[in-house]
């Protein structure tokens, strides 16, 4: 889908993760999944299902996390993440990640965590008040554990995750200073080139927590409903009126998903001249989204019809990740002089 990958050194280790708090949607597809599908052919790539991170604001509502683990698996496999090329693993089943978090916690001050802009934002939006869960405040440390445990060097993220990369690298430098050698490697963000997909109403970004998503598993009806209700140009009252493209969500989606850029351009020209109705534009978009999502939906259903198999695939990825992450844990314990014996 993009050629950018060819400019990346194949030494790079790619690590991405998703909080297991809901199924994936079209915003994930354009921003991140399509790129992971490309990257897996050239690089060592790991995808972490971050169930523990999902729990950091769902401690009292754990089924929101546990019930979504296999949904995520089905989403990945349905879009074409290949478990023979990408290691897919489960955070809570990898003790090294939690243990590393404990060691790193001693190197990060509470005020540093409170200054993390993403955490700060989330805390304000989630209205924790004075009851911020400790696990939530400290999740950047756990994310640093995730990244370093896999020796991740390239982290494909949206810009909201940049503060996590920064905190990870601070921890890496502290660890290397204590060890007086390079035990851990710093990582770099691989920023998504596509801007975040807006919600169909154009008011927000598409986001699980805002309930404004077109999910990968959306039914034909749900897709049609979302497209019909999509924000276009409020001043485009008559078909003959010239319409505006900027801020017109139907065109934003056509740009993001329609395979024929020339056709989209000619629709835009026509719309701007006047004479092209919203319903025609939406019909083209609807066809395109139905075509994109129909095979994903049926694959997804097929995968979900055999949960034992999905679980076995996740387990196999996690077993191989266990070995990898355990080694980094031993190194870190060693530098603190605390690997006296194994049990
Ligand atoms: N914080 C990421 C999110 O909200 C999820 C995540 C957890 C992650 N661990 C990670 C991302 C490690 C990249 C690397 O989506």
Short mmCIF file of C-alpha atoms and ligand atoms in Angstrom, two decimals:
data_model
loop_
_atom_site.label_atom_id
_atom_site.label_comp_id
_atom_site.label_asym_id
_atom_site.label_seq_id
_atom_site.Cartn_x
_atom_site.Cartn_y
_atom_site.Cartn_z
CA UNK A 1 0.00 0.00 0.00
CA UNK A 2 2.93 2.34 0.59
CA UNK A 3 6.56 2.04 -0.35
CA UNK A 4 7.88 3.73 2.70
CA UNK A 5 8.86 0.40 4.23
CA UNK A 6 11.66 -0.07 1.72
CA UNK A 7 13.55 2.84 3.25
CA UNK A 8 13.57 1.25 6.71
CA UNK A 9 16.52 -0.85 7.75
CA UNK A 10 15.55 -4.50 8.09
CA UNK A 11 17.36 -4.57 11.42
CA UNK A 12 14.44 -2.68 12.84
CA UNK A 13 12.08 -4.47 15.19
CA UNK A 14 8.55 -3.27 14.97
CA UNK A 15 6.28 -3.31 17.96
CA UNK A 16 2.70 -2.12 18.09
CA UNK A 17 -0.07 -2.61 20.56
CA UNK A 18 -3.76 -2.08 21.03
CA UNK A 19 -5.67 -1.73 24.24
CA UNK A 20 -8.17 -4.56 24.39
CA UNK A 21 -11.16 -2.37 25.10
CA UNK A 22 -13.17 -2.78 21.92
CA UNK A 23 -13.20 -4.03 18.37
CA UNK A 24 -11.22 -2.24 15.69
CA UNK A 25 -12.77 0.24 13.29
CA UNK A 26 -12.11 2.04 10.01
CA UNK A 27 -9.92 4.60 11.77
CA UNK A 28 -7.60 1.79 12.84
CA UNK A 29 -7.70 0.38 9.34
CA UNK A 30 -6.43 3.51 7.57
CA UNK A 31 -4.14 4.69 10.33
CA UNK A 32 -2.48 1.55 11.42
CA UNK A 33 -3.72 -1.87 10.27
CA UNK A 34 -3.03 -1.37 6.56
CA UNK A 35 0.52 -0.37 7.37
CA UNK A 36 1.04 -3.38 9.65
CA UNK A 37 -0.12 -5.62 6.82
CA UNK A 38 2.65 -4.13 4.65
CA UNK A 39 5.36 -4.09 7.29
CA UNK A 40 4.98 -7.74 8.21
CA UNK A 41 6.46 -8.79 4.88
CA UNK A 42 9.78 -7.06 5.48
CA UNK A 43 10.33 -6.85 9.19
CA UNK A 44 10.17 -8.69 12.43
CA UNK A 45 6.85 -7.39 13.73
CA UNK A 46 5.09 -7.98 17.01
CA UNK A 47 1.57 -6.95 17.91
CA UNK A 48 0.76 -6.85 21.59
CA UNK A 49 -2.82 -7.14 22.74
CA UNK A 50 -2.58 -4.74 25.67
CA UNK A 51 -5.18 -6.18 28.00
CA UNK A 52 -3.41 -4.98 31.14
CA UNK A 53 -3.25 -1.44 29.77
CA UNK A 54 -6.96 -1.77 28.94
CA UNK A 55 -7.59 -2.60 32.59
CA UNK A 56 -5.93 0.60 33.81
CA UNK A 57 -9.22 2.44 33.46
CA UNK A 58 -11.51 -0.59 33.57
CA UNK A 59 -10.43 -2.27 36.79
CA UNK A 60 -14.01 -2.42 37.99
CA UNK A 61 -15.34 -3.45 34.61
CA UNK A 62 -12.94 -6.20 33.56
CA UNK A 63 -15.23 -7.95 31.08
CA UNK A 64 -14.86 -4.91 28.84
CA UNK A 65 -11.28 -6.07 28.42
CA UNK A 66 -11.51 -9.86 28.64
CA UNK A 67 -14.42 -10.05 26.21
CA UNK A 68 -12.52 -8.09 23.57
CA UNK A 69 -9.29 -10.08 23.36
CA UNK A 70 -10.53 -12.56 20.78
CA UNK A 71 -12.42 -9.81 18.93
CA UNK A 72 -9.08 -8.13 18.39
CA UNK A 73 -7.55 -11.40 17.22
CA UNK A 74 -10.38 -11.85 14.74
CA UNK A 75 -9.96 -8.25 13.52
CA UNK A 76 -6.24 -8.73 12.93
CA UNK A 77 -6.57 -12.00 11.09
CA UNK A 78 -9.56 -10.83 9.06
CA UNK A 79 -7.70 -7.82 7.64
CA UNK A 80 -4.70 -9.94 6.72
CA UNK A 81 -2.26 -9.88 9.60
CA UNK A 82 -0.56 -13.23 9.14
CA UNK A 83 0.43 -14.95 12.40
CA UNK A 84 3.24 -16.79 10.63
CA UNK A 85 4.80 -13.41 9.84
CA UNK A 86 3.67 -11.26 12.77
CA UNK A 87 3.94 -12.42 16.38
CA UNK A 88 0.62 -11.66 18.05
CA UNK A 89 0.79 -11.95 21.82
CA UNK A 90 -1.08 -11.19 25.03
CA UNK A 91 0.30 -8.72 27.56
CA UNK A 92 -1.18 -10.31 30.70
CA UNK A 93 0.35 -13.70 29.85
CA UNK A 94 3.87 -12.29 29.69
CA UNK A 95 5.17 -11.90 33.23
CA UNK A 96 8.36 -10.17 32.06
CA UNK A 97 6.30 -7.13 31.08
CA UNK A 98 4.86 -6.70 34.56
CA UNK A 99 8.18 -7.38 36.23
CA UNK A 100 10.02 -4.86 34.07
CA UNK A 101 7.34 -2.32 34.97
CA UNK A 102 8.25 -2.83 38.64
CA UNK A 103 11.93 -2.16 38.02
CA UNK A 104 11.34 0.86 35.81
CA UNK A 105 8.84 2.36 38.28
CA UNK A 106 11.69 3.17 40.61
CA UNK A 107 13.28 5.38 37.97
CA UNK A 108 10.29 7.57 37.12
CA UNK A 109 8.86 10.26 39.36
CA UNK A 110 5.15 10.78 39.91
CA UNK A 111 5.47 14.35 38.67
CA UNK A 112 7.03 13.16 35.43
CA UNK A 113 4.01 10.93 34.87
CA UNK A 114 1.66 13.77 35.69
CA UNK A 115 3.38 15.91 33.06
CA UNK A 116 2.88 13.36 30.27
CA UNK A 117 0.52 15.31 27.96
CA UNK A 118 -1.42 12.27 26.74
CA UNK A 119 -1.98 10.97 30.25
CA UNK A 120 -2.91 14.48 31.37
CA UNK A 121 -5.49 14.75 28.60
CA UNK A 122 -6.94 11.34 29.26
CA UNK A 123 -7.20 12.03 32.97
CA UNK A 124 -9.15 15.22 32.22
CA UNK A 125 -11.45 13.46 29.74
CA UNK A 126 -12.11 10.44 31.88
CA UNK A 127 -13.18 12.53 34.84
CA UNK A 128 -11.38 10.43 37.41
CA UNK A 129 -11.47 13.41 39.78
CA UNK A 130 -9.16 12.71 42.66
CA UNK A 131 -9.47 8.94 42.17
CA UNK A 132 -6.92 8.36 39.43
CA UNK A 133 -6.08 4.67 39.44
CA UNK A 134 -2.38 4.17 40.15
CA UNK A 135 -2.18 1.79 37.21
CA UNK A 136 -3.54 4.45 34.91
CA UNK A 137 -1.07 7.12 35.95
CA UNK A 138 1.78 4.68 35.51
CA UNK A 139 0.77 3.09 32.24
CA UNK A 140 3.53 4.92 30.31
CA UNK A 141 5.98 2.90 32.41
CA UNK A 142 4.24 -0.31 31.50
CA UNK A 143 4.30 0.74 27.86
CA UNK A 144 8.04 1.31 28.16
CA UNK A 145 8.27 -2.23 29.50
CA UNK A 146 6.31 -3.49 26.49
CA UNK A 147 8.56 -1.73 24.03
CA UNK A 148 11.89 -2.56 25.63
CA UNK A 149 10.99 -6.17 26.42
CA UNK A 150 10.73 -6.77 22.68
CA UNK A 151 13.74 -4.58 21.90
CA UNK A 152 11.33 -2.59 19.73
CA UNK A 153 13.15 0.01 17.67
CA UNK A 154 10.37 1.32 15.46
CA UNK A 155 6.97 1.96 16.95
CA UNK A 156 4.16 2.76 14.49
CA UNK A 157 1.92 5.19 16.35
CA UNK A 158 -0.37 8.15 16.10
CA UNK A 159 0.95 11.43 17.43
CA UNK A 160 -0.92 11.00 20.73
CA UNK A 161 1.57 8.23 21.53
CA UNK A 162 4.72 10.35 21.09
CA UNK A 163 4.93 11.15 24.81
CA UNK A 164 5.06 7.38 25.49
CA UNK A 165 8.01 7.00 23.16
CA UNK A 166 9.74 9.90 24.85
CA UNK A 167 9.21 8.39 28.31
CA UNK A 168 10.38 5.01 27.06
CA UNK A 169 13.62 6.50 25.80
CA UNK A 170 14.16 8.33 29.09
CA UNK A 171 13.90 5.00 30.87
CA UNK A 172 16.21 3.34 28.35
CA UNK A 173 18.85 6.01 28.98
CA UNK A 174 18.52 5.69 32.74
CA UNK A 175 18.91 1.93 32.58
CA UNK A 176 21.96 2.21 30.32
CA UNK A 177 23.49 4.81 32.64
CA UNK A 178 23.02 2.56 35.65
CA UNK A 179 24.47 -0.39 33.75
CA UNK A 180 27.20 1.76 32.20
CA UNK A 181 26.63 -0.12 28.97
CA UNK A 182 23.98 -0.42 26.30
CA UNK A 183 21.55 -2.92 27.81
CA UNK A 184 18.48 -1.46 26.12
CA UNK A 185 18.03 0.30 22.80
CA UNK A 186 16.14 3.53 22.16
CA UNK A 187 13.13 3.44 19.88
CA UNK A 188 11.76 5.75 17.24
CA UNK A 189 8.17 6.48 16.35
CA UNK A 190 6.94 5.61 12.90
CA UNK A 191 4.28 8.25 12.53
CA UNK A 192 1.19 7.51 10.55
CA UNK A 193 1.01 9.63 7.41
CA UNK A 194 -2.74 9.55 7.24
CA UNK A 195 -4.43 12.03 9.54
CA UNK A 196 -6.82 10.56 12.04
CA UNK A 197 -10.12 9.59 10.48
CA UNK A 198 -12.99 11.83 11.61
CA UNK A 199 -16.23 10.34 12.87
CA UNK A 200 -19.09 10.26 10.32
CA UNK A 201 -20.64 13.36 11.91
CA UNK A 202 -17.34 15.17 11.53
CA UNK A 203 -17.38 16.38 15.12
CA UNK A 204 -14.67 14.19 16.57
CA UNK A 205 -12.08 11.61 15.69
CA UNK A 206 -13.40 8.11 15.25
CA UNK A 207 -12.94 6.53 18.64
CA UNK A 208 -14.20 3.53 20.54
CA UNK A 209 -14.85 5.57 23.64
CA UNK A 210 -17.01 8.10 21.77
CA UNK A 211 -19.26 5.52 20.20
CA UNK A 212 -19.02 7.02 16.72
CA UNK A 213 -17.27 4.21 14.90
CA UNK A 214 -17.76 2.17 11.78
CA UNK A 215 -16.37 -1.14 13.01
CA UNK A 216 -14.58 -3.60 10.77
CA UNK A 217 -17.34 -6.06 11.56
CA UNK A 218 -20.16 -3.57 10.78
CA UNK A 219 -23.18 -5.06 9.02
CA UNK A 220 -24.29 -3.92 5.59
CA UNK A 221 -27.10 -1.95 7.24
CA UNK A 222 -24.83 -0.29 9.77
CA UNK A 223 -22.50 0.87 7.02
CA UNK A 224 -25.36 2.27 4.95
CA UNK A 225 -26.78 4.05 7.99
CA UNK A 226 -23.44 5.62 8.84
CA UNK A 227 -22.90 6.79 5.26
CA UNK A 228 -26.42 8.20 5.00
CA UNK A 229 -25.95 10.21 8.15
CA UNK A 230 -22.52 11.44 7.18
CA UNK A 231 -21.78 15.16 7.37
CA UNK A 232 -21.22 16.77 3.97
CA UNK A 233 -21.63 20.51 3.31
CA UNK A 234 -24.39 22.17 5.32
CA UNK A 235 -24.71 24.93 2.70
CA UNK A 236 -25.13 22.56 -0.22
CA UNK A 237 -28.91 22.75 -0.24
CA UNK A 238 -29.72 22.18 -3.89
CA UNK A 239 -28.06 19.74 -6.26
CA UNK A 240 -27.18 22.60 -8.60
CA UNK A 241 -25.43 24.61 -5.89
CA UNK A 242 -21.65 24.45 -5.86
CA UNK A 243 -20.55 22.32 -2.93
CA UNK A 244 -17.54 22.44 -0.65
CA UNK A 245 -15.01 19.63 -0.31
CA UNK A 246 -13.13 20.92 2.69
CA UNK A 247 -14.58 19.51 5.89
CA UNK A 248 -16.91 17.34 3.81
CA UNK A 249 -16.64 13.99 5.54
CA UNK A 250 -18.01 11.98 2.63
CA UNK A 251 -15.07 13.17 0.54
CA UNK A 252 -12.63 12.64 3.40
CA UNK A 253 -13.72 9.00 3.42
CA UNK A 254 -13.59 8.71 -0.36
CA UNK A 255 -10.00 10.00 -0.24
CA UNK A 256 -9.15 7.50 2.46
CA UNK A 257 -10.84 4.41 1.02
CA UNK A 258 -11.69 4.70 -2.65
CA UNK A 259 -9.14 2.84 -4.80
CA UNK A 260 -9.71 5.10 -7.84
CA UNK A 261 -8.21 8.52 -7.05
CA UNK A 262 -9.06 9.86 -10.53
CA UNK A 263 -12.70 9.04 -10.09
CA UNK A 264 -12.72 10.75 -6.67
CA UNK A 265 -11.09 13.82 -8.22
CA UNK A 266 -13.72 14.00 -10.96
CA UNK A 267 -16.47 13.70 -8.33
CA UNK A 268 -14.86 16.53 -6.39
CA UNK A 269 -14.68 18.73 -9.49
CA UNK A 270 -18.29 18.05 -10.31
CA UNK A 271 -19.40 18.70 -6.73
CA UNK A 272 -17.55 22.00 -6.61
CA UNK A 273 -19.02 23.10 -9.93
CA UNK A 274 -22.51 22.20 -8.81
CA UNK A 275 -24.85 19.60 -10.19
CA UNK A 276 -23.74 16.63 -8.12
CA UNK A 277 -26.02 15.70 -5.26
CA UNK A 278 -24.92 14.42 -1.87
CA UNK A 279 -26.88 11.24 -2.38
CA UNK A 280 -24.82 10.35 -5.47
CA UNK A 281 -21.57 10.97 -3.62
CA UNK A 282 -22.79 8.88 -0.72
CA UNK A 283 -23.87 6.09 -3.03
CA UNK A 284 -20.32 5.85 -4.41
CA UNK A 285 -18.91 5.89 -0.89
CA UNK A 286 -21.39 3.29 0.31
CA UNK A 287 -20.45 0.92 -2.53
CA UNK A 288 -16.80 1.38 -1.79
CA UNK A 289 -17.11 0.73 1.95
CA UNK A 290 -19.40 -2.24 1.40
CA UNK A 291 -16.86 -3.72 -0.97
CA UNK A 292 -13.99 -3.12 1.44
CA UNK A 293 -15.76 -4.47 4.51
CA UNK A 294 -17.76 -7.42 3.13
CA UNK A 295 -14.79 -9.82 2.93
CA UNK A 296 -13.39 -8.57 6.23
CA UNK A 297 -16.76 -9.11 7.91
CA UNK A 298 -17.13 -12.65 6.62
CA UNK A 299 -13.54 -13.57 7.51
CA UNK A 300 -14.04 -12.10 10.94
CA UNK A 301 -17.17 -14.19 11.48
CA UNK A 302 -15.37 -17.27 10.29
CA UNK A 303 -12.51 -16.73 12.74
CA UNK A 304 -14.90 -16.02 15.60
CA UNK A 305 -16.75 -19.24 14.89
CA UNK A 306 -13.72 -21.17 16.14
CA UNK A 307 -12.62 -19.46 19.34
CA UNK A 308 -10.45 -22.40 20.37
CA UNK A 309 -8.39 -21.96 17.23
CA UNK A 310 -8.11 -18.19 17.76
CA UNK A 311 -6.94 -18.79 21.30
CA UNK A 312 -4.41 -21.38 20.13
CA UNK A 313 -2.98 -18.89 17.64
CA UNK A 314 -2.70 -16.23 20.33
CA UNK A 315 -1.11 -18.71 22.70
CA UNK A 316 1.49 -19.79 20.14
CA UNK A 317 2.51 -16.16 19.55
CA UNK A 318 2.64 -15.52 23.28
CA UNK A 319 4.82 -18.57 23.93
CA UNK A 320 7.43 -17.33 21.48
CA UNK A 321 7.19 -13.81 22.93
CA UNK A 322 7.71 -15.23 26.41
CA UNK A 323 11.15 -16.48 25.58
CA UNK A 324 12.13 -13.21 23.96
CA UNK A 325 10.90 -11.00 26.80
CA UNK A 326 12.26 -13.20 29.57
CA UNK A 327 15.79 -12.60 28.28
CA UNK A 328 15.46 -8.82 28.55
CA UNK A 329 14.03 -9.20 32.05
CA UNK A 330 17.08 -11.24 33.07
CA UNK A 331 19.39 -8.53 31.74
CA UNK A 332 17.57 -5.80 33.65
CA UNK A 333 17.41 -7.82 36.86
CA UNK A 334 21.08 -8.50 36.42
CA UNK A 335 22.02 -4.87 36.29
CA UNK A 336 20.23 -4.31 39.57
CA UNK A 337 22.14 -7.30 40.96
CA UNK A 338 18.92 -9.20 41.52
CA UNK A 339 19.17 -12.29 39.40
CA UNK A 340 20.40 -14.50 42.22
CA UNK A 341 18.60 -17.60 41.07
CA UNK A 342 15.72 -18.75 38.91
CA UNK A 343 12.86 -20.83 40.21
N1 LIG B 1 -1.08 2.88 24.22
C1 LIG B 1 -1.46 2.15 23.04
C2 LIG B 1 -2.88 2.58 22.67
O1 LIG B 1 -3.55 3.24 23.44
C3 LIG B 1 -1.43 0.66 23.22
C4 LIG B 1 -0.08 0.08 23.54
C5 LIG B 1 0.24 -0.67 24.63
C6 LIG B 1 1.10 0.17 22.75
N2 LIG B 1 1.52 -1.07 24.60
C7 LIG B 1 2.11 -0.57 23.46
C8 LIG B 1 1.43 0.80 21.56
C9 LIG B 1 3.39 -0.67 22.97
C10 LIG B 1 2.73 0.68 21.06
C11 LIG B 1 3.70 -0.04 21.77
O2 LIG B 1 -3.35 2.24 21.62
#
